[in-house]
PDB file of C-alpha atoms in Angstrom:
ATOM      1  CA  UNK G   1      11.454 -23.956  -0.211  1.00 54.00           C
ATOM      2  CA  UNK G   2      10.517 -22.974   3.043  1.00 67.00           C
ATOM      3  CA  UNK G   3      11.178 -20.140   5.346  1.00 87.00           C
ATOM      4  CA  UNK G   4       9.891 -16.648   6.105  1.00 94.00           C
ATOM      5  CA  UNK G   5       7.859 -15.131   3.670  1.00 96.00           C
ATOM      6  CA  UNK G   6       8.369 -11.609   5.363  1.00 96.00           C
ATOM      7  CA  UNK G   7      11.267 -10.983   7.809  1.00 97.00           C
ATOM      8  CA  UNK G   8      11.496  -7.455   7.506  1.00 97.00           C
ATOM      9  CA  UNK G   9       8.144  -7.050   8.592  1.00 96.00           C
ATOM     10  CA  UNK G  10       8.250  -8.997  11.165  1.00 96.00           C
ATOM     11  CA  UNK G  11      11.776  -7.993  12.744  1.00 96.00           C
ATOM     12  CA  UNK G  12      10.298  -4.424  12.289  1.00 95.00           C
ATOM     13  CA  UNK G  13       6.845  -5.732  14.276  1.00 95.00           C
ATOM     14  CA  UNK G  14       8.906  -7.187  17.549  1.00 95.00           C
ATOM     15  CA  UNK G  15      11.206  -3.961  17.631  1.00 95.00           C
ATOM     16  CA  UNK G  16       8.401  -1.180  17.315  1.00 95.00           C
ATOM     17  CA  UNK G  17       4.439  -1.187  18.191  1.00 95.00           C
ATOM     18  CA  UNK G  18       2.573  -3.273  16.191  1.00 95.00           C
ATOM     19  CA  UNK G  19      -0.403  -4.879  16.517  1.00 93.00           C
ATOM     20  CA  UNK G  20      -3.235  -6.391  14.901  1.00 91.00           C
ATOM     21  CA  UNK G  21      -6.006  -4.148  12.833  1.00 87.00           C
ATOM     22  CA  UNK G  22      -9.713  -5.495  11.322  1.00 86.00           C
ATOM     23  CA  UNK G  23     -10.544  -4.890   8.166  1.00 85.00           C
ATOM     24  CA  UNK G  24     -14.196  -4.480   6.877  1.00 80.00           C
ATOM     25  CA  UNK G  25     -13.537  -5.995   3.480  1.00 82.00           C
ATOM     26  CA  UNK G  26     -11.730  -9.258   2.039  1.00 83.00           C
ATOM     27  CA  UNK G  27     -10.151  -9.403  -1.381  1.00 80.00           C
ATOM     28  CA  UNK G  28     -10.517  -6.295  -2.440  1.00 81.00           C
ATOM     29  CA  UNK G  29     -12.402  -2.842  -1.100  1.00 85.00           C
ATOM     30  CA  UNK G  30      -9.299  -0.843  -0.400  1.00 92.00           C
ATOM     31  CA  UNK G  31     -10.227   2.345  -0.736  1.00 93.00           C
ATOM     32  CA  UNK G  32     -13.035   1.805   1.705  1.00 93.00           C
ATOM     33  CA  UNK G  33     -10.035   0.732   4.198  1.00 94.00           C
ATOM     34  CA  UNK G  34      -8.068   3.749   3.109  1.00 96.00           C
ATOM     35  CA  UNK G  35     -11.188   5.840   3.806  1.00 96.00           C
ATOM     36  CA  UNK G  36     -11.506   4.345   7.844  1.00 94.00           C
ATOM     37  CA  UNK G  37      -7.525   4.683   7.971  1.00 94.00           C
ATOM     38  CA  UNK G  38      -7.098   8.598   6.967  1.00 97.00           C
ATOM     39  CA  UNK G  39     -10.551   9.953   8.754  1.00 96.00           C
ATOM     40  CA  UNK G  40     -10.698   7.521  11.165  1.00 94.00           C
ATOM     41  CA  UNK G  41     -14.205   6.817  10.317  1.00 93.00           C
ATOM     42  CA  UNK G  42     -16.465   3.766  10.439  1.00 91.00           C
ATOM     43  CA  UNK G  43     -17.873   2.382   7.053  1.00 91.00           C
ATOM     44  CA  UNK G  44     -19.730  -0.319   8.971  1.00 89.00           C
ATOM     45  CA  UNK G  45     -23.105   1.363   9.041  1.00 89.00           C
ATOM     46  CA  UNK G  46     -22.937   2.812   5.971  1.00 87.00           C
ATOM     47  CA  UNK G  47     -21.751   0.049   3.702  1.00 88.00           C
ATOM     48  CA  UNK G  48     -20.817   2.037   0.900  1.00 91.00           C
ATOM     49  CA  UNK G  49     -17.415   3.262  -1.325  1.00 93.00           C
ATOM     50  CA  UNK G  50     -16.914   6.648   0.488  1.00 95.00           C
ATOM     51  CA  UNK G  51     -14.673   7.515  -1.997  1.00 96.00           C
ATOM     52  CA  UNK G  52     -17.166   7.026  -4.485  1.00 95.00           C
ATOM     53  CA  UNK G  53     -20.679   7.662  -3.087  1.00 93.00           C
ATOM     54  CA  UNK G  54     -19.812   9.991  -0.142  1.00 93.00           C
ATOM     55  CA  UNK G  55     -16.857  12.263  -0.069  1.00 95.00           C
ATOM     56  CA  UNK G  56     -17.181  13.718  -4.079  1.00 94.00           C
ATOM     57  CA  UNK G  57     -20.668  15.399  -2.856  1.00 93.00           C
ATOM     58  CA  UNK G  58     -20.044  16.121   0.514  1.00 92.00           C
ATOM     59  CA  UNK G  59     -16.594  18.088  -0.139  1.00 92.00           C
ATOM     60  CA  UNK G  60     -13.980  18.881   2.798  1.00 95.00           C
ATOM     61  CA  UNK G  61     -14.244  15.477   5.143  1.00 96.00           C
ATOM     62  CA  UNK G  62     -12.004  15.399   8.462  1.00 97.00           C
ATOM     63  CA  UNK G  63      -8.583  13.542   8.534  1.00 98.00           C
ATOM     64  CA  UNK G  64      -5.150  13.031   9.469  1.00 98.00           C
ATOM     65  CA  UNK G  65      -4.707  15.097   6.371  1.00 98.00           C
ATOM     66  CA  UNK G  66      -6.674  17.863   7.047  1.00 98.00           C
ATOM     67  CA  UNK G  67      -5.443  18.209  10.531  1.00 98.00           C
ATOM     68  CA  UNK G  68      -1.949  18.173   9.997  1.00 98.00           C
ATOM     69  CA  UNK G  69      -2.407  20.863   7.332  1.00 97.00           C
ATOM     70  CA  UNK G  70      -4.098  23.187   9.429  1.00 97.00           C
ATOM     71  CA  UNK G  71      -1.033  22.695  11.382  1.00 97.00           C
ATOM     72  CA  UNK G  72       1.079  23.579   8.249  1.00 97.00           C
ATOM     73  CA  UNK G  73       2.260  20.172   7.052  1.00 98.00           C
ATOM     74  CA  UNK G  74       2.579  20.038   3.557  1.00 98.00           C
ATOM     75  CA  UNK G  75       0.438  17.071   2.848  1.00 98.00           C
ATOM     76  CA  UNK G  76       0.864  14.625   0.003  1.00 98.00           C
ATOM     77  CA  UNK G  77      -0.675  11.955  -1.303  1.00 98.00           C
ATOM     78  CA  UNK G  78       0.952   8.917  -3.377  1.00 98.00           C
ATOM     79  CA  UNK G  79      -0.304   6.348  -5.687  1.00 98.00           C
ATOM     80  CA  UNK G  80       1.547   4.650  -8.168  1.00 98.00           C
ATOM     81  CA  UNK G  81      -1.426   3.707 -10.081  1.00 98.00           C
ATOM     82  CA  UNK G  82      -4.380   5.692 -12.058  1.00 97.00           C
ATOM     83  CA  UNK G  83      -5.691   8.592  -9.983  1.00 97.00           C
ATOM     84  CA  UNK G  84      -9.443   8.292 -11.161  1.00 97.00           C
ATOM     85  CA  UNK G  85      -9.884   4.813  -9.912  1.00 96.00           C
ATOM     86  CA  UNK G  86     -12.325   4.970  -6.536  1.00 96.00           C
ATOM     87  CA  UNK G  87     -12.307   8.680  -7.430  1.00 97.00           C
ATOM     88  CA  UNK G  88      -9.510   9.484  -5.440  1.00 97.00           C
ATOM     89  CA  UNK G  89      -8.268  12.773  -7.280  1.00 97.00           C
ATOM     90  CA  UNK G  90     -11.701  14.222  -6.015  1.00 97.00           C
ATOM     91  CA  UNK G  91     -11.632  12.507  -2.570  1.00 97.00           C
ATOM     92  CA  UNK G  92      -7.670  12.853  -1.420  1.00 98.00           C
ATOM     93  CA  UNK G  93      -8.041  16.197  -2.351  1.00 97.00           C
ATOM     94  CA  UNK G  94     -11.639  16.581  -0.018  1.00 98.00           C
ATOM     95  CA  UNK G  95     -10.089  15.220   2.631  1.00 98.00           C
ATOM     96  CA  UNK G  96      -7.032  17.546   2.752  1.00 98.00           C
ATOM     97  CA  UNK G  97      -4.110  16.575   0.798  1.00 98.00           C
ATOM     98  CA  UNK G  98      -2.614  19.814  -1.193  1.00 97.00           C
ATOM     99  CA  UNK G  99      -1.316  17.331  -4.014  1.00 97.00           C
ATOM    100  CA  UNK G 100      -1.667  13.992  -5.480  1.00 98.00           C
ATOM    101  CA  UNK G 101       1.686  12.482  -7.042  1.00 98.00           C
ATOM    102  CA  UNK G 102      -0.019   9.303  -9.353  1.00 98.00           C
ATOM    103  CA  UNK G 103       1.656   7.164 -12.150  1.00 98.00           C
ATOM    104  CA  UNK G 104       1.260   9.602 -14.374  1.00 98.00           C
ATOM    105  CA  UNK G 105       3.754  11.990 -12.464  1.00 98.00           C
ATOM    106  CA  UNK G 106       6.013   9.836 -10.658  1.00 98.00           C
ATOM    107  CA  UNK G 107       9.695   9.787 -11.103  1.00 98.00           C
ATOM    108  CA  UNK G 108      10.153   5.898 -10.062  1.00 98.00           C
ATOM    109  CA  UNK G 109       8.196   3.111 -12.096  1.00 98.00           C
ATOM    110  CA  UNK G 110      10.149   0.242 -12.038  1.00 98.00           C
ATOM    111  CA  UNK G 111       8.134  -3.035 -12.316  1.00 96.00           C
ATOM    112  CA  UNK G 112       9.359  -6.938 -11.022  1.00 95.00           C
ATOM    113  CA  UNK G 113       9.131  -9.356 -14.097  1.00 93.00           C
ATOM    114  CA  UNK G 114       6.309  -8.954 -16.115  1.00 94.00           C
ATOM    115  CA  UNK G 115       3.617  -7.271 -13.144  1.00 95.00           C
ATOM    116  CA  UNK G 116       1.220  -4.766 -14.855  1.00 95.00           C
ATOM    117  CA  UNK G 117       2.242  -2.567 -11.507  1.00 97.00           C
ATOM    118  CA  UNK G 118       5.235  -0.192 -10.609  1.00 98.00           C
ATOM    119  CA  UNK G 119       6.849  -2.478  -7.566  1.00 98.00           C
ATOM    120  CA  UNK G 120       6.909  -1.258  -3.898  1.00 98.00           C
ATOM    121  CA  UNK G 121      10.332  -0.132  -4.359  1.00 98.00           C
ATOM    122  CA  UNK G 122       9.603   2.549  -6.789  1.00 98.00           C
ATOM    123  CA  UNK G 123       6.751   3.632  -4.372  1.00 98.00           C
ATOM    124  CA  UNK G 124       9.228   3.837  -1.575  1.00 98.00           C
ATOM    125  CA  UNK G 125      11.693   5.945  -3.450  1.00 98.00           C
ATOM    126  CA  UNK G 126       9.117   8.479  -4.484  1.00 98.00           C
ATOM    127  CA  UNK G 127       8.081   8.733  -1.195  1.00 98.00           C
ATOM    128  CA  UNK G 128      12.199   9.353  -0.070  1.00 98.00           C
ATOM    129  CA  UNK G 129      12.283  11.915  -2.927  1.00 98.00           C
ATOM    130  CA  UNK G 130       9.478  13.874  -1.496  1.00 98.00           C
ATOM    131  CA  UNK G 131      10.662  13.442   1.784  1.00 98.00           C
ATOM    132  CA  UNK G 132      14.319  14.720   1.047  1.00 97.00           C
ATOM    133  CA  UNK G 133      12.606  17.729  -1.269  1.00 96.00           C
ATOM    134  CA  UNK G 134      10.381  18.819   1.919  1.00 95.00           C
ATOM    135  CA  UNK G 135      11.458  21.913   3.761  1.00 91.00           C
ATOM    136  CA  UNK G 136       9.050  21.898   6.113  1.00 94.00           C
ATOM    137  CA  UNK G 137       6.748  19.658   7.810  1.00 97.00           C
ATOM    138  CA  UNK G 138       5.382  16.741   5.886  1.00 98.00           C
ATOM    139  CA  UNK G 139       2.514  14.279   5.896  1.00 98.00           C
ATOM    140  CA  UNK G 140       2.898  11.237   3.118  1.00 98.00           C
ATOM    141  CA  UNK G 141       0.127   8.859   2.717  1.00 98.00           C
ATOM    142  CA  UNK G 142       0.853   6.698   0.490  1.00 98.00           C
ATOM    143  CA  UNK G 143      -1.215   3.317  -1.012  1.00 97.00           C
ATOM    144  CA  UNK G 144       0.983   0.946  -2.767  1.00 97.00           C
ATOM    145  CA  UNK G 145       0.080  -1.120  -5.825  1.00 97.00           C
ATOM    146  CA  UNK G 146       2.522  -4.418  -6.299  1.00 96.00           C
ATOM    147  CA  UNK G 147       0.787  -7.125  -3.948  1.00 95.00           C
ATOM    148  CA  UNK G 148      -2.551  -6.066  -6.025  1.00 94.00           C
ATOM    149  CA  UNK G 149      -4.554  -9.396  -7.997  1.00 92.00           C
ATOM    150  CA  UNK G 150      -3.598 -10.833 -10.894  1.00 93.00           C
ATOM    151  CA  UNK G 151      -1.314 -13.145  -9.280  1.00 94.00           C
ATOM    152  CA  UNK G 152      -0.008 -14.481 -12.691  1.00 92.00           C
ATOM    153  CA  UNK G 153       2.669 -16.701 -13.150  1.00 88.00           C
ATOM    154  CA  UNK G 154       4.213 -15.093 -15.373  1.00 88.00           C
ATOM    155  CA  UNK G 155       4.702 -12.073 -13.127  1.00 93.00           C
ATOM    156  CA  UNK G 156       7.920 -13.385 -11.279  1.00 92.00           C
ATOM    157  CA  UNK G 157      10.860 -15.478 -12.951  1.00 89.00           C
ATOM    158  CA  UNK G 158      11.176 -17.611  -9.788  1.00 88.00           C
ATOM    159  CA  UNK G 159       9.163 -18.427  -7.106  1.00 90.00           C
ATOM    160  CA  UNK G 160      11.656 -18.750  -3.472  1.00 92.00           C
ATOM    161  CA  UNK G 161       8.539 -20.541  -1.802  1.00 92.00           C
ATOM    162  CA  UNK G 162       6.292 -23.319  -2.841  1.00 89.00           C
ATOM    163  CA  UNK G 163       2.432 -24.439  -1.946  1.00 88.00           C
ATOM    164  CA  UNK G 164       2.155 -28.482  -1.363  1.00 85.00           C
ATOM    165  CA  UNK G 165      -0.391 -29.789  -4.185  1.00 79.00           C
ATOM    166  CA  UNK G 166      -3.441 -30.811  -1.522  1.00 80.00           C
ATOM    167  CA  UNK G 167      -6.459 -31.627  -1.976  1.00 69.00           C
ATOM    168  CA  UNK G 168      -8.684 -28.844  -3.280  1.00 73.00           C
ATOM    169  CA  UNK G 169      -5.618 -26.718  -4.521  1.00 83.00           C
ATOM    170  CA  UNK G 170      -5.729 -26.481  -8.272  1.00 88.00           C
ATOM    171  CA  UNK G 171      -2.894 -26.183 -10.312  1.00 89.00           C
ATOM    172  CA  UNK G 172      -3.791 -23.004 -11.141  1.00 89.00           C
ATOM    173  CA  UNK G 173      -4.926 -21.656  -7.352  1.00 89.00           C
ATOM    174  CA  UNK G 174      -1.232 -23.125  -6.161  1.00 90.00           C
ATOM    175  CA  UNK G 175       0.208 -20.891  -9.232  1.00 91.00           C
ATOM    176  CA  UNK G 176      -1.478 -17.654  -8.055  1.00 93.00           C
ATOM    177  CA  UNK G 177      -0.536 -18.886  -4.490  1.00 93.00           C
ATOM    178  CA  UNK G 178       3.317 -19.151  -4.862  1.00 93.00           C
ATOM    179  CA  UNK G 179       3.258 -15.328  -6.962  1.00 95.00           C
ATOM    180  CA  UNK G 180       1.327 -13.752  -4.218  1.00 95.00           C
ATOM    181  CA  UNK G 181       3.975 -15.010  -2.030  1.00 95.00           C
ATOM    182  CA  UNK G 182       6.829 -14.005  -4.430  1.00 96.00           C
ATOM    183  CA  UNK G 183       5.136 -10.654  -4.322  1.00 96.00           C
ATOM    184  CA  UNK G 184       5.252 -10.424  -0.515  1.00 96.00           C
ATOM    185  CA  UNK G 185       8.438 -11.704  -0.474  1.00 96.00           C
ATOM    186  CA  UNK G 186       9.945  -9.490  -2.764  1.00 97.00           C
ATOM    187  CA  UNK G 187       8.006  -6.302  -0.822  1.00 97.00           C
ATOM    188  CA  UNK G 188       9.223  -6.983   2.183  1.00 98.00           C
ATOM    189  CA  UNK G 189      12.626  -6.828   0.939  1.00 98.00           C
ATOM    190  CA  UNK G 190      11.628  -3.309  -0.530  1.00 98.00           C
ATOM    191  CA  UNK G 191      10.180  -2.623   2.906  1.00 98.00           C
ATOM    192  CA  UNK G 192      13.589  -3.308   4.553  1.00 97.00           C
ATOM    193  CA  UNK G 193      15.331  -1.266   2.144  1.00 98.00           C
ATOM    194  CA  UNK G 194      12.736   1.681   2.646  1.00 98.00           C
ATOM    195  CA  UNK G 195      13.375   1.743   6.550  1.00 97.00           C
ATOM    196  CA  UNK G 196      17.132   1.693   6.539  1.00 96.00           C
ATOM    197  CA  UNK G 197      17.093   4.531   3.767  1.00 97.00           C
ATOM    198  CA  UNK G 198      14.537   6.680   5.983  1.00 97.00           C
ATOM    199  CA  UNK G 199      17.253   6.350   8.879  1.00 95.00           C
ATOM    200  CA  UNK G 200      19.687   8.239   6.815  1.00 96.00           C
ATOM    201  CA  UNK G 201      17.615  11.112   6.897  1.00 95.00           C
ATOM    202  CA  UNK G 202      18.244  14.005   8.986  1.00 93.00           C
ATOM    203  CA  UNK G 203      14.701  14.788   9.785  1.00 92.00           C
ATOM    204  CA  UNK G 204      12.505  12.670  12.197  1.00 94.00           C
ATOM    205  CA  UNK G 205      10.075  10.307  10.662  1.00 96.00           C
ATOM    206  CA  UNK G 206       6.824   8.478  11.493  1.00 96.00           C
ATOM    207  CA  UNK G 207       6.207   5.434   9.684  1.00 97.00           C
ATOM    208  CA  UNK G 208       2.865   3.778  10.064  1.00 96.00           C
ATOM    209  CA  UNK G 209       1.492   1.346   7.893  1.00 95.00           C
ATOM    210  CA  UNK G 210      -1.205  -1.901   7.498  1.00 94.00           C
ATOM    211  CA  UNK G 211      -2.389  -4.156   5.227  1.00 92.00           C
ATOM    212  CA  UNK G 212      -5.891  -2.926   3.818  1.00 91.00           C
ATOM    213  CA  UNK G 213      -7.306  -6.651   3.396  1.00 89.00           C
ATOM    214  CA  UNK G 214      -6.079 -10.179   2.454  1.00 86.00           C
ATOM    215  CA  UNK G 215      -5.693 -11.654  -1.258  1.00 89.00           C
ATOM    216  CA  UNK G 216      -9.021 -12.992  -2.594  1.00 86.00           C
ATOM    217  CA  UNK G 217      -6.898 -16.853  -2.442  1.00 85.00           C
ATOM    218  CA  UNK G 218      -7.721 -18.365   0.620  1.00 70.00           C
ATOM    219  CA  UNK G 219     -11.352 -18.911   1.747  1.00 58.00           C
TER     220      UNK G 219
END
């Protein structure tokens, strides 16, 4: 079928700012994205993982984090995934985030079909949790899990959109290409959901969020 893959995302795009952001890295690298994103440093010159090479030895780094603690935010960090991968339980904590919610401790870990990750939705909710919990000022940064490789077939029971078999697509390249597209699909809608539940809320809330970098798929 044909159609929009994300309409949430992009109804939300033409109402508030939005814009377009480069990324360093393609198909994969996100903590390195996650790193320029919260300190608002470059990784160009350095090439490295921050999160692994940098930020365990050099302790407390600057960020968005940091800052809005020392203007007493509570600051949290979410990731509905394992907390030692890119050393992030070391890092998030260096860079000023009082806790770290991971898979471990979340209260939401729903997964679509048969993904190996807890869906967008799940992420979302914790993220509403914490946010209805808060008493005070808050700072969420959260890095979501469900648009993450494999794109198995197996992971969705049907696929709304379909790739044309052209030349150079492999059967099994036009498989991963329809999930990834479920999984966007099927995020966005979680996305939608997440933005209408936030404007229940009777607190005022910043939402910003990107893309880290595009699925290793399409060269």
């Amino acid at each position: 079928s044909y159609g929009d893959i994300m309409p949430n995302l992009h109804r939300i795009q033409k109402e508030t700012a939005s814009g377009k952001m480069y990324t360093l890295d393609y198909g994969g690298g996100t903590a390195t994205i996650e790193f320029e994103a919260f300190t608002g440093l470059s990784n160009f010159w350095m090439n490295i993982v921050p999160y692994t090479s940098l930020i365990p030895k050099t302790g407390k780094v600057p960020s968005v984090a940091s800052t809005l603690k020392n203007k007493k935010f509570e600051t949290i960090a979410i990731h509905p995934f394992n907390g030692g991968m890119y050393k992030r339980n070391i890092s998030l904590k260096n860079e000023g985030f009082d806790t770290f919610t991971t898979e471990l401790e979340m209260d939401y870990t729903e997964h679509d079909g048969n993904s190996e990750y807890i869906n967008d939705r799940s992420a979302y909710n914790q993220v509403l949790k914490t946010l209805r919990e808060g008493e005070g000022n808050q700072m969420i940064g959260l890095i979501t899990m469900q648009n993450h490789t494999p794109y198995n077939d197996s992971n969705y029971e049907n696929h709304d959109f379909t790739v044309n078999q052209t030349e150079g697509i492999t059967d099994k390249r036009k498989s991963q290409l329809e999930t990834y597209y479920q999984s966007l699909h099927t995020s966005d809608q979680y996305l939608g959901e997440f933005i209408d539940e936030l404007k229940t809320l009777d607190k005022k809330v910043v939402v910003l969020f990107y893309g880290d970098h595009a699925a290793g798929l399409i060269a």
